[in-house]
Amino acid sequence: MNPDVRHHRSPTLSPDDLCASSEENCGTGVSPVGSQAGRLCHSLAAAKGRDRKRSTIVLSLIVIGCTLLAYDSNVDGNLDLYHEGERLAHVDAVSDGALPYRDIYVPHGLGEDIIKPALACRWFGTSVEALRRMGQNSYRYRGLLPPLGLAAILLAAVALTRSVTSCALVAAVLVTGLYEVTDRHIFGFLAMAAVAVHIRTAKTRWLWLGGLLAGLACLYSLDVGLYVVAAAGAWAVIRGWNSRPRRAGSRAFTVGRTVLPFLGGLAVVVLPFVVWCAAQGILDDLVRNIHTQIFQREELYPSSYPAPAWNEVASFFDNLRVNAALLLLFYAIPLMYVAAIVLSFMPRLRIKDGHRSRLLLVGLLGLCFWSTVLGRPGFWHLAFAIPPFALLLAVGVRTLKPLIRRRGARTAALVLPCLTILALAWVGQGGIFGKTVLHQESRILPEQLRRAGYPLVASSLPRLGNVRLRPEQAAYLERLVGYIQEHTSPDDTILDLSDQGLLYFLCSRRSPTRFHYVSYCGTAALRQEMADEILSRDRLPMYVIRFTADRPTPDALGEFVTTYYTHEIDIAYATLLRCVNPTAHRKRPSKKATVSRTTDRPERTIMRHRLGSDPSTREALVLATKRQP
């Protein structure tokens, strides 16, 4: 080619070529494209730096703004005797040296159930107010820690997409829709953020960090930690196996290079904890607690997975809305997780390896979280499992948008996700935005925990702090707690079979068993174990508390109550049974009741909402429809 022609065409080089050429010849005195190319290169680099700085500022504002929006400092409102009791019932025992797993059954995780309540009472005083200021995350969220869970999810979105638009989409879904703001998500989604950074940078240290954060997630909330470990582990194996090895037999090496650093970070946290448990002599108790928590526990009130059905009493449009919401929330979301995983395996799609890897990771995480909904298919557990769906939307839009070039096809692909977002906003009644800005209470919030439209009064209850209650609950608890404290000594124990576990804390009385809730013992074998623990003590509980409509269960626990306790008094909807002779069990030979598993569920006819448990999913959604103005 003629040199003149080459010189004539050189200005048509791309900016990257100009920058590369300028850098290669820097300091040599030779510049084939002239000083104009160098100036263009520097201006492009400066513009890129300004864009990156601007994006960082906007992303930081989104994360900080949403976190502040989710913070709720209002500690007033009725007590959730079940969920708040799960965190506070054992505080006195822990302060006196009781060990988790051996002396206390841990239903969620060491951080959530033991460490957080202990720190709250140490920093803010021993009261219900202290827990609420530190962080309450069931039904109502408030306090310092729950908004940090939202911040962790947004950081995961930033790490996965590095896009202001995608992060804003995740924030919009979580802030305006059905979503449980909880600190149980913090370490799990920070681990996902670390894995996402590894996908982009291929630096091993991020896998180590991801494993370490996943270990902390296991200790803070076991279910979240296991979901993250399962999703990240499966992703690492699949990614390594599907890589293109340079030589035969290197697939296993590639898998190990991805899996081992993650497991190494996990071991950094888990192994010292296991060693501590072994030193305290509670390693067997830890294994037994985890086995019970995952495999053995059954719900006293099992609920079936929601299915569409026509209600003849409701109007046509109410039926349409309810059934559409059920289909979108309980069927469309898991199908989208499966679709994301399938798309990540399709080689014909021109998806970059990084996008394919992110799509697989988020799809696996979503399916792992969905096991919570399969186990307890209610709206509150659905809200707990929503964050992976928000991440999937961001990753999916960023991955598939370049592949779908036709406007009609792109619109069709967005229909299902958009309808699902609308269903979340409708059921969640505006979510965080509706609560904080519009001052609306969630329509699926149990009636006894509502504040709007109800007077709130101060109470003389001990250990309540500066918390105001509705008058009817204040009167009920003042009478019940006062009666128990008046007729027992601080060394006496009480046994609550009504699942109002907060009574242990309010009365300053201990439980005679590590199971503070009978709902933890959904099988006859566990209730037998609970009865054996009580009978192994020198003195029996002075009182048994249960609801007035309850009847003894046909098992060892029911036999124990029938044998040693007599009715003393009814206070509102609670019955107090008194032990006539707390040492009478020493004279009786122990025997174990044999009960069929088909008849081991207690007969409880009182309304379940008194326990703070959910009504059926369909019932809740119908009530939600009726509550609309």
XYZ file of C-alpha atoms in Angstrom:
629
model
C 0.000 0.000 0.000
C 1.142 3.553 -0.768
C 2.599 5.283 2.302
C 0.560 8.393 1.510
C -2.618 6.339 1.585
C -1.625 4.827 4.929
C -1.030 8.295 6.328
C -4.366 9.451 4.971
C -6.259 6.625 6.678
C -4.541 6.771 10.060
C -6.953 9.275 11.636
C -9.783 6.699 11.292
C -8.220 4.520 13.995
C -10.393 3.905 17.047
C -9.746 5.888 20.230
C -8.421 2.740 21.918
C -5.961 2.226 19.056
C -4.862 5.834 19.329
C -4.319 5.497 23.084
C -2.417 2.243 22.683
C -0.245 3.679 19.941
C 0.467 6.802 22.003
C 1.391 4.744 25.093
C 3.682 2.402 23.130
C 5.659 5.299 21.704
C 5.644 7.429 24.849
C 9.146 8.692 25.587
C 10.599 7.485 22.238
C 10.015 10.662 20.292
C 8.025 8.673 17.732
C 4.305 9.310 17.439
C 2.710 7.795 14.336
C -0.593 9.508 14.928
C 0.713 12.817 16.184
C 0.077 14.883 19.266
C -3.669 15.076 18.497
C -4.040 11.352 19.300
C -2.307 11.807 22.638
C -4.621 14.646 23.604
C -7.640 12.549 22.565
C -6.387 9.630 24.648
C -5.966 11.756 27.762
C -9.366 13.397 27.317
C -11.068 9.987 26.980
C -9.322 8.700 30.106
C -10.317 11.814 32.034
C -13.943 11.495 30.876
C -13.986 7.831 31.904
C -12.620 8.742 35.329
C -15.260 11.442 35.781
C -18.047 8.999 34.798
C -16.749 6.405 37.240
C -16.584 8.957 40.042
C -20.079 10.185 39.241
C -21.433 6.621 39.248
C -19.756 5.900 42.579
C -21.349 8.964 44.136
C -24.814 8.084 42.813
C -24.542 4.441 43.933
C -23.401 5.546 47.383
C -26.356 7.915 47.646
C -28.758 5.115 46.676
C -27.377 2.738 49.313
C -27.220 5.367 52.071
C -30.604 6.867 51.188
C -32.427 3.516 51.222
C -30.745 2.530 54.484
C -31.865 5.753 56.174
C -35.358 5.373 54.720
C -35.646 1.891 56.246
C -34.588 3.001 59.728
C -37.476 3.126 62.207
C -36.806 4.447 65.720
C -40.396 4.101 66.984
C -40.416 1.494 69.768
C -44.121 1.765 70.658
C -46.716 -0.868 69.854
C -48.023 -4.173 71.159
C -45.568 -6.869 72.145
C -45.019 -9.769 69.771
C -44.973 -12.368 72.517
C -43.743 -15.077 70.159
C -40.966 -13.542 68.055
C -39.659 -11.066 70.598
C -39.748 -13.864 73.133
C -37.516 -15.966 70.885
C -34.784 -13.393 71.408
C -35.390 -12.468 75.073
C -36.757 -15.563 76.849
C -33.269 -16.894 77.643
C -31.457 -13.595 78.395
C -31.325 -14.249 82.149
C -29.965 -17.745 81.632
C -27.258 -16.469 79.266
C -26.204 -13.769 81.728
C -25.772 -16.488 84.395
C -23.529 -18.619 82.169
C -25.961 -20.887 80.320
C -24.517 -22.216 77.065
C -26.323 -22.216 73.733
C -27.302 -25.560 72.209
C -26.906 -27.408 75.535
C -29.039 -25.186 77.789
C -30.893 -23.194 75.115
C -32.362 -24.394 71.843
C -31.242 -21.966 69.121
C -33.961 -21.705 66.429
C -32.272 -19.297 63.997
C -28.625 -18.682 64.705
C -26.122 -17.809 67.403
C -25.943 -14.151 66.384
C -29.661 -13.582 65.918
C -30.906 -15.432 69.004
C -28.073 -15.176 71.544
C -25.485 -12.489 70.769
C -27.774 -9.699 69.532
C -30.202 -9.806 72.520
C -27.312 -10.046 74.988
C -25.580 -7.005 73.474
C -28.866 -5.089 73.318
C -29.519 -5.632 77.018
C -25.940 -4.735 77.893
C -25.883 -1.520 75.846
C -29.458 -0.250 76.228
C -30.616 -1.869 79.469
C -32.477 -5.114 80.136
C -35.825 -4.383 78.524
C -37.970 -4.977 75.472
C -37.111 -1.455 74.404
C -33.434 -2.461 74.223
C -34.151 -5.220 71.688
C -36.296 -2.893 69.614
C -33.586 -0.262 69.546
C -30.974 -2.820 68.543
C -33.144 -4.470 65.924
C -36.525 -6.190 65.694
C -37.101 -7.961 62.392
C -40.297 -9.999 62.546
C -43.633 -8.555 61.387
C -42.364 -5.094 62.318
C -38.799 -4.016 61.607
C -37.171 -1.283 63.651
C -33.877 -0.399 65.248
C -30.287 -0.119 64.095
C -29.469 -3.494 62.542
C -32.326 -4.379 60.106
C -31.602 -1.521 57.635
C -28.045 -2.851 57.306
C -29.524 -5.959 55.690
C -31.005 -3.760 52.960
C -27.634 -2.030 52.542
C -25.912 -5.408 52.113
C -28.363 -6.402 49.363
C -27.777 -3.134 47.515
C -24.003 -3.615 47.783
C -24.463 -7.059 46.248
C -26.412 -5.424 43.411
C -23.589 -2.920 42.881
C -20.997 -5.718 42.786
C -23.076 -7.812 40.387
C -23.989 -5.112 37.875
C -21.802 -2.006 38.444
C -24.736 -0.085 37.023
C -26.634 2.839 38.486
C -29.799 1.836 36.619
C -29.672 -1.774 37.824
C -28.985 -0.766 41.415
C -31.843 1.726 41.275
C -34.125 -1.077 40.024
C -33.192 -3.303 42.969
C -33.749 -0.403 45.382
C -37.147 0.376 43.853
C -38.328 -3.254 44.131
C -37.228 -3.606 47.755
C -38.329 -0.160 48.945
C -41.805 -0.202 47.385
C -42.744 -3.883 47.557
C -43.220 -6.822 49.890
C -39.848 -7.339 51.546
C -38.784 -8.154 55.104
C -36.120 -5.741 56.298
C -33.910 -7.953 58.448
C -30.353 -8.074 59.713
C -30.298 -11.820 59.046
C -29.407 -10.965 55.444
C -26.305 -8.894 56.218
C -23.446 -11.396 56.054
C -25.058 -13.613 53.422
C -25.430 -10.883 50.822
C -22.047 -9.392 51.633
C -20.667 -12.844 50.792
C -22.530 -12.715 47.478
C -21.023 -9.297 46.808
C -17.521 -10.682 47.371
C -18.153 -13.593 44.979
C -19.502 -11.130 42.404
C -16.316 -9.071 42.628
C -14.324 -12.271 42.040
C -16.335 -12.933 38.881
C -15.290 -9.530 37.561
C -11.665 -9.478 38.715
C -10.775 -13.212 38.904
C -8.805 -12.477 42.095
C -8.748 -15.355 44.560
C -8.758 -13.173 47.646
C -12.390 -12.266 47.002
C -13.344 -15.945 47.188
C -11.576 -16.159 50.534
C -13.530 -13.128 51.727
C -16.777 -14.583 50.387
C -16.213 -17.823 52.292
C -15.378 -15.931 55.475
C -18.566 -13.852 55.219
C -20.579 -16.994 54.467
C -19.208 -18.512 57.678
C -20.313 -15.453 59.623
C -23.729 -15.779 57.962
C -23.972 -19.381 59.218
C -23.227 -18.270 62.764
C -25.588 -15.291 62.646
C -28.525 -17.011 60.934
C -28.014 -20.643 59.992
C -30.554 -20.817 57.186
C -29.150 -17.767 55.359
C -25.616 -19.089 55.746
C -26.524 -22.508 54.376
C -28.330 -20.949 51.413
C -25.268 -18.867 50.546
C -22.835 -21.769 50.978
C -25.011 -24.056 48.850
C -25.500 -21.473 46.092
C -21.869 -20.332 45.975
C -20.578 -23.909 46.210
C -22.804 -25.153 43.398
C -21.873 -22.122 41.298
C -18.143 -22.744 41.826
C -18.389 -26.407 40.844
C -20.527 -25.742 37.754
C -18.409 -22.819 36.645
C -15.170 -24.778 36.992
C -16.573 -27.854 35.276
C -17.962 -25.881 32.331
C -14.716 -23.980 31.764
C -12.637 -24.744 28.679
C -9.609 -26.639 29.980
C -6.322 -26.180 28.199
C -5.336 -29.777 28.763
C -7.062 -33.031 29.576
C -7.817 -33.582 33.231
C -7.622 -29.925 34.191
C -11.360 -29.556 34.880
C -10.906 -30.914 38.398
C -8.035 -28.492 38.924
C -10.203 -25.591 37.771
C -13.033 -26.636 40.083
C -10.632 -26.918 43.007
C -9.087 -23.539 42.256
C -12.542 -21.964 42.650
C -14.005 -24.091 45.446
C -11.012 -24.410 47.775
C -10.473 -20.679 48.437
C -14.161 -20.284 49.273
C -14.049 -23.285 51.606
C -10.816 -21.936 53.093
C -12.496 -18.660 54.035
C -15.449 -20.609 55.419
C -13.109 -22.722 57.555
C -11.453 -19.614 59.008
C -14.727 -18.833 60.790
C -16.301 -22.256 61.320
C -13.304 -24.220 62.634
C -12.546 -21.889 65.595
C -16.233 -22.015 66.536
C -16.223 -25.823 66.408
C -13.077 -25.886 68.551
C -14.767 -23.569 71.079
C -17.830 -25.839 71.187
C -15.595 -28.869 71.751
C -13.747 -27.074 74.555
C -17.073 -26.221 76.231
C -18.303 -29.784 75.824
C -21.291 -28.790 73.675
C -20.199 -30.129 70.289
C -22.726 -32.957 70.451
C -25.388 -30.462 71.479
C -24.499 -28.263 68.503
C -24.893 -31.183 66.092
C -28.177 -32.194 67.711
C -29.493 -28.614 67.585
C -28.644 -28.269 63.885
C -30.171 -31.665 63.107
C -33.364 -30.687 64.922
C -33.433 -27.273 63.293
C -33.062 -28.611 59.738
C -34.409 -32.161 59.645
C -36.448 -33.024 62.717
C -38.538 -30.014 63.495
C -42.065 -30.102 62.088
C -44.579 -27.296 62.205
C -47.422 -27.662 64.690
C -49.642 -25.947 62.145
C -48.455 -27.101 58.695
C -49.845 -25.143 55.768
C -50.168 -26.265 52.179
C -48.650 -24.420 49.247
C -51.159 -21.809 48.031
C -53.116 -22.645 44.901
C -55.581 -20.530 42.891
C -59.247 -21.041 43.766
C -62.470 -19.155 43.169
C -64.255 -17.615 46.126
C -67.967 -17.364 45.458
C -68.478 -14.740 48.151
C -65.854 -12.311 46.825
C -66.413 -10.160 43.758
C -65.046 -11.012 40.330
C -62.290 -8.414 40.494
C -61.237 -9.430 44.001
C -60.963 -13.035 42.859
C -58.975 -11.923 39.848
C -56.527 -9.897 41.929
C -56.064 -12.566 44.592
C -55.463 -15.413 42.142
C -53.206 -13.319 39.934
C -51.117 -12.298 42.943
C -50.826 -15.918 44.105
C -49.717 -17.094 40.671
C -47.194 -14.308 40.242
C -45.669 -14.448 43.708
C -45.685 -18.168 44.445
C -45.220 -19.613 40.951
C -43.725 -17.029 38.592
C -40.790 -16.127 40.836
C -39.362 -19.666 41.212
C -39.944 -20.258 37.480
C -37.835 -17.183 36.730
C -35.053 -18.616 38.909
C -35.158 -21.847 36.916
C -35.209 -19.911 33.638
C -32.114 -17.947 34.685
C -30.205 -21.161 35.424
C -31.294 -22.721 32.117
C -30.268 -19.628 30.148
C -26.827 -19.700 31.756
C -26.333 -23.201 30.294
C -27.363 -22.324 26.712
C -24.178 -21.972 24.619
C -26.020 -20.654 21.552
C -26.905 -17.448 23.340
C -24.168 -14.900 22.883
C -23.829 -14.152 26.580
C -20.466 -13.094 27.917
C -18.915 -15.486 30.406
C -19.149 -12.952 33.231
C -22.852 -12.306 32.652
C -23.510 -16.026 32.323
C -21.744 -16.655 35.624
C -23.717 -13.936 37.440
C -27.001 -15.241 36.046
C -26.197 -18.736 37.323
C -25.147 -17.475 40.755
C -28.292 -15.414 41.349
C -30.580 -18.160 40.017
C -29.062 -20.717 42.388
C -29.288 -18.296 45.317
C -32.961 -17.665 44.556
C -33.801 -21.373 44.508
C -31.980 -21.895 47.814
C -33.921 -19.065 49.459
C -37.154 -20.425 48.019
C -36.852 -23.482 50.271
C -37.991 -21.146 53.077
C -41.238 -20.520 51.184
C -41.677 -24.226 50.452
C -41.290 -25.006 54.146
C -43.680 -22.296 55.372
C -45.634 -20.852 52.421
C -46.858 -17.585 53.892
C -46.433 -13.965 52.907
C -43.923 -13.165 55.642
C -41.618 -16.000 54.618
C -42.089 -14.952 51.000
C -40.978 -11.447 52.019
C -37.866 -12.963 53.604
C -37.006 -14.719 50.314
C -37.572 -11.754 47.960
C -34.040 -10.202 47.795
C -32.597 -12.762 45.308
C -35.510 -11.959 42.979
C -34.595 -8.260 43.023
C -30.985 -9.163 42.192
C -32.182 -11.458 39.407
C -34.119 -8.595 37.823
C -31.023 -6.388 37.755
C -28.705 -9.107 36.437
C -31.286 -10.364 33.933
C -31.978 -6.945 32.447
C -28.275 -6.196 32.100
C -27.547 -9.634 30.587
C -30.446 -10.151 28.209
C -31.086 -6.605 27.005
C -28.318 -6.698 24.344
C -29.590 -10.081 23.088
C -33.193 -9.018 22.469
C -33.050 -6.392 19.756
C -36.665 -6.391 18.602
C -38.811 -3.986 20.545
C -41.808 -6.338 20.623
C -39.775 -9.273 21.925
C -38.147 -7.076 24.543
C -41.552 -5.852 25.721
C -42.897 -9.423 25.902
C -39.885 -10.518 27.982
C -40.547 -7.724 30.503
C -44.260 -8.436 31.000
C -43.910 -11.190 33.618
C -41.248 -9.431 35.752
C -43.185 -6.145 35.660
C -46.434 -7.835 36.723
C -44.598 -9.548 39.556
C -43.176 -6.219 40.721
C -46.699 -4.739 40.703
C -47.992 -7.720 42.724
C -45.243 -7.205 45.297
C -46.114 -3.511 45.560
C -49.829 -4.260 45.934
C -49.452 -6.958 48.591
C -46.727 -5.028 50.403
C -48.769 -1.817 50.243
C -45.838 0.296 49.166
C -43.312 -1.473 51.411
C -40.773 0.745 53.163
C -41.896 3.824 51.224
C -45.526 3.284 52.186
C -44.626 2.821 55.842
C -42.141 5.665 56.224
C -43.441 8.309 53.834
C -47.164 7.521 53.504
C -47.491 6.234 57.106
C -49.365 3.116 56.031
C -49.302 -0.167 57.934
C -48.941 -3.365 55.961
C -52.320 -4.906 55.240
C -51.003 -8.374 56.148
C -49.755 -7.270 59.566
C -51.564 -9.263 62.306
C -54.391 -7.291 63.814
C -53.069 -7.442 67.380
C -49.784 -5.791 66.302
C -51.315 -2.791 64.559
C -50.763 0.749 65.887
C -52.722 2.968 63.521
C -56.038 4.080 64.961
C -55.436 2.535 68.399
C -54.589 4.374 71.623
C -51.274 3.503 73.247
C -50.647 3.714 76.979
C -47.653 3.368 79.274
C -47.531 0.181 81.329
C -46.177 -0.791 84.730
C -44.830 -4.047 83.324
C -41.295 -4.791 84.521
C -38.595 -4.921 81.882
C -40.726 -3.138 79.316
C -38.769 0.102 79.073
C -40.287 3.145 77.397
C -42.675 1.103 75.257
C -46.346 1.984 75.065
C -48.946 -0.732 74.438
C -52.566 -0.918 73.465
C -54.693 -0.828 76.671
C -56.095 -4.348 76.337
C -52.668 -5.997 76.041
C -51.244 -3.849 78.827
C -54.069 -4.901 81.173
C -53.753 -8.584 80.232
C -49.982 -8.741 80.714
C -49.948 -6.651 83.911
C -52.446 -9.010 85.512
C -50.788 -12.214 84.246
C -47.187 -11.209 84.988
C -48.151 -9.751 88.367
C -49.939 -12.943 89.378
C -47.008 -15.177 88.434
C -44.461 -13.000 90.219
C -46.649 -12.800 93.322
C -47.117 -16.580 93.576
C -43.601 -17.724 92.685
C -40.104 -17.023 93.917
C -37.193 -15.964 91.666
C -35.773 -19.489 91.917
C -38.966 -21.120 90.655
C -39.418 -22.069 87.024
C -42.512 -21.823 84.849
C -43.455 -23.761 81.720
C -45.175 -21.842 78.928
C -47.099 -24.086 76.541
C -48.946 -21.180 74.892
C -45.937 -20.002 72.840
C -45.919 -16.629 74.597
C -42.210 -16.972 75.270
C -41.730 -13.324 76.190
C -43.468 -14.152 79.489
C -40.248 -15.775 80.725
C -38.465 -12.460 80.284
C -41.256 -10.244 81.628
C -41.735 -12.428 84.724
C -37.975 -12.907 85.289
C -38.562 -16.655 85.540
C -36.593 -19.437 83.847
C -37.712 -22.291 81.636
C -37.148 -25.840 82.976
C -36.128 -27.054 79.519
C -33.960 -25.762 76.710
C -37.105 -25.646 74.531
C -38.760 -22.325 75.357
C -41.559 -23.011 72.849
C -43.686 -26.073 72.345
C -43.887 -25.127 68.667
C -40.198 -26.110 68.400
C -41.287 -29.657 69.239
C -43.529 -30.575 66.342
C -43.084 -34.334 66.780
C -43.918 -36.727 69.584
C -40.223 -37.603 69.939
C -39.256 -33.976 70.594
C -42.074 -33.506 73.087
C -40.937 -36.659 74.820
C -37.458 -35.141 75.026
C -38.935 -31.921 76.387
C -40.836 -33.826 79.116
C -37.741 -35.844 80.038
C -35.696 -32.664 80.507
C -38.334 -31.243 82.841
C -38.579 -34.446 84.880
C -34.794 -34.609 85.246
C -34.768 -31.454 87.393
C -35.003 -31.472 91.182
C -38.156 -29.357 91.195
C -40.976 -29.151 88.687
C -42.172 -25.804 87.268
C -44.484 -24.027 89.656
C -46.920 -23.111 86.882
C -47.843 -24.299 83.412
C -49.319 -21.640 81.112
C -51.554 -22.526 78.209
C -54.527 -21.081 76.380
C -58.007 -21.630 77.800
C -59.098 -23.574 74.710
C -56.096 -25.924 74.779
C -56.351 -29.572 75.712
C -53.528 -31.894 76.789
C -51.730 -33.504 73.891
C -51.836 -37.331 73.596
C -48.127 -37.735 74.261
C -45.522 -37.612 77.026
C -45.859 -33.844 77.476
C -49.631 -34.028 77.787
C -49.344 -36.894 80.267
C -46.866 -34.883 82.315
C -49.234 -31.901 82.573
C -52.232 -34.092 83.412
C -50.324 -35.958 86.122
C -48.759 -33.109 88.069
C -50.876 -29.990 87.482
C -54.340 -28.745 88.388
C -56.264 -25.733 87.172
C -55.888 -22.632 89.342
C -57.049 -19.515 87.464
C -57.950 -18.122 84.027
C -56.604 -14.690 83.117
C -58.184 -13.477 79.884
C -57.371 -16.197 77.346
C -54.540 -17.771 79.405
C -54.926 -20.605 81.882
C -52.558 -21.117 84.832
C -52.088 -24.685 86.055
C -50.335 -25.067 89.416
C -48.069 -27.857 90.528
C -49.316 -29.119 93.891
C -46.055 -30.871 94.851
C -42.961 -29.785 92.858
C -40.956 -32.782 94.151
C -43.602 -35.475 93.625
C -41.937 -36.700 90.402
C -39.008 -38.144 92.362
C -41.237 -40.876 93.790
C -42.701 -42.001 90.474
C -40.944 -44.364 88.076
C -40.233 -42.768 84.740
C -41.944 -44.172 81.700
C -41.994 -43.120 78.149
C -45.227 -42.765 76.283
C -45.494 -44.358 72.875
C -47.577 -42.297 70.505
C -48.327 -42.740 66.839
C -46.896 -39.995 64.659
C -50.271 -39.633 62.989
C -51.866 -38.399 66.250
C -49.093 -36.413 67.823
C -50.303 -32.919 67.015
C -51.883 -30.989 69.892
C -55.531 -30.083 69.811
C -55.581 -26.301 69.786
C -58.800 -24.559 68.879
C -58.012 -20.983 69.892
C -57.364 -18.509 67.105
C -53.779 -18.840 65.972
C -53.294 -15.107 65.513
C -52.931 -14.821 69.292
C -49.580 -16.578 68.898
C -48.473 -14.119 66.272
C -48.562 -16.830 63.591
C -49.830 -16.249 60.091
C -53.273 -17.169 58.882
C -53.405 -19.111 55.664
C -51.967 -17.357 52.633
C -55.295 -17.123 50.845
C -57.045 -15.884 53.980
C -54.402 -13.208 54.468
C -54.692 -11.984 50.910
C -58.500 -11.891 51.055
C -58.260 -9.891 54.295
C -55.764 -7.619 52.586
C -58.244 -6.977 49.813
C -61.021 -6.190 52.274
C -58.862 -3.747 54.264
C -58.335 -1.487 51.288
C -60.137 1.855 51.643
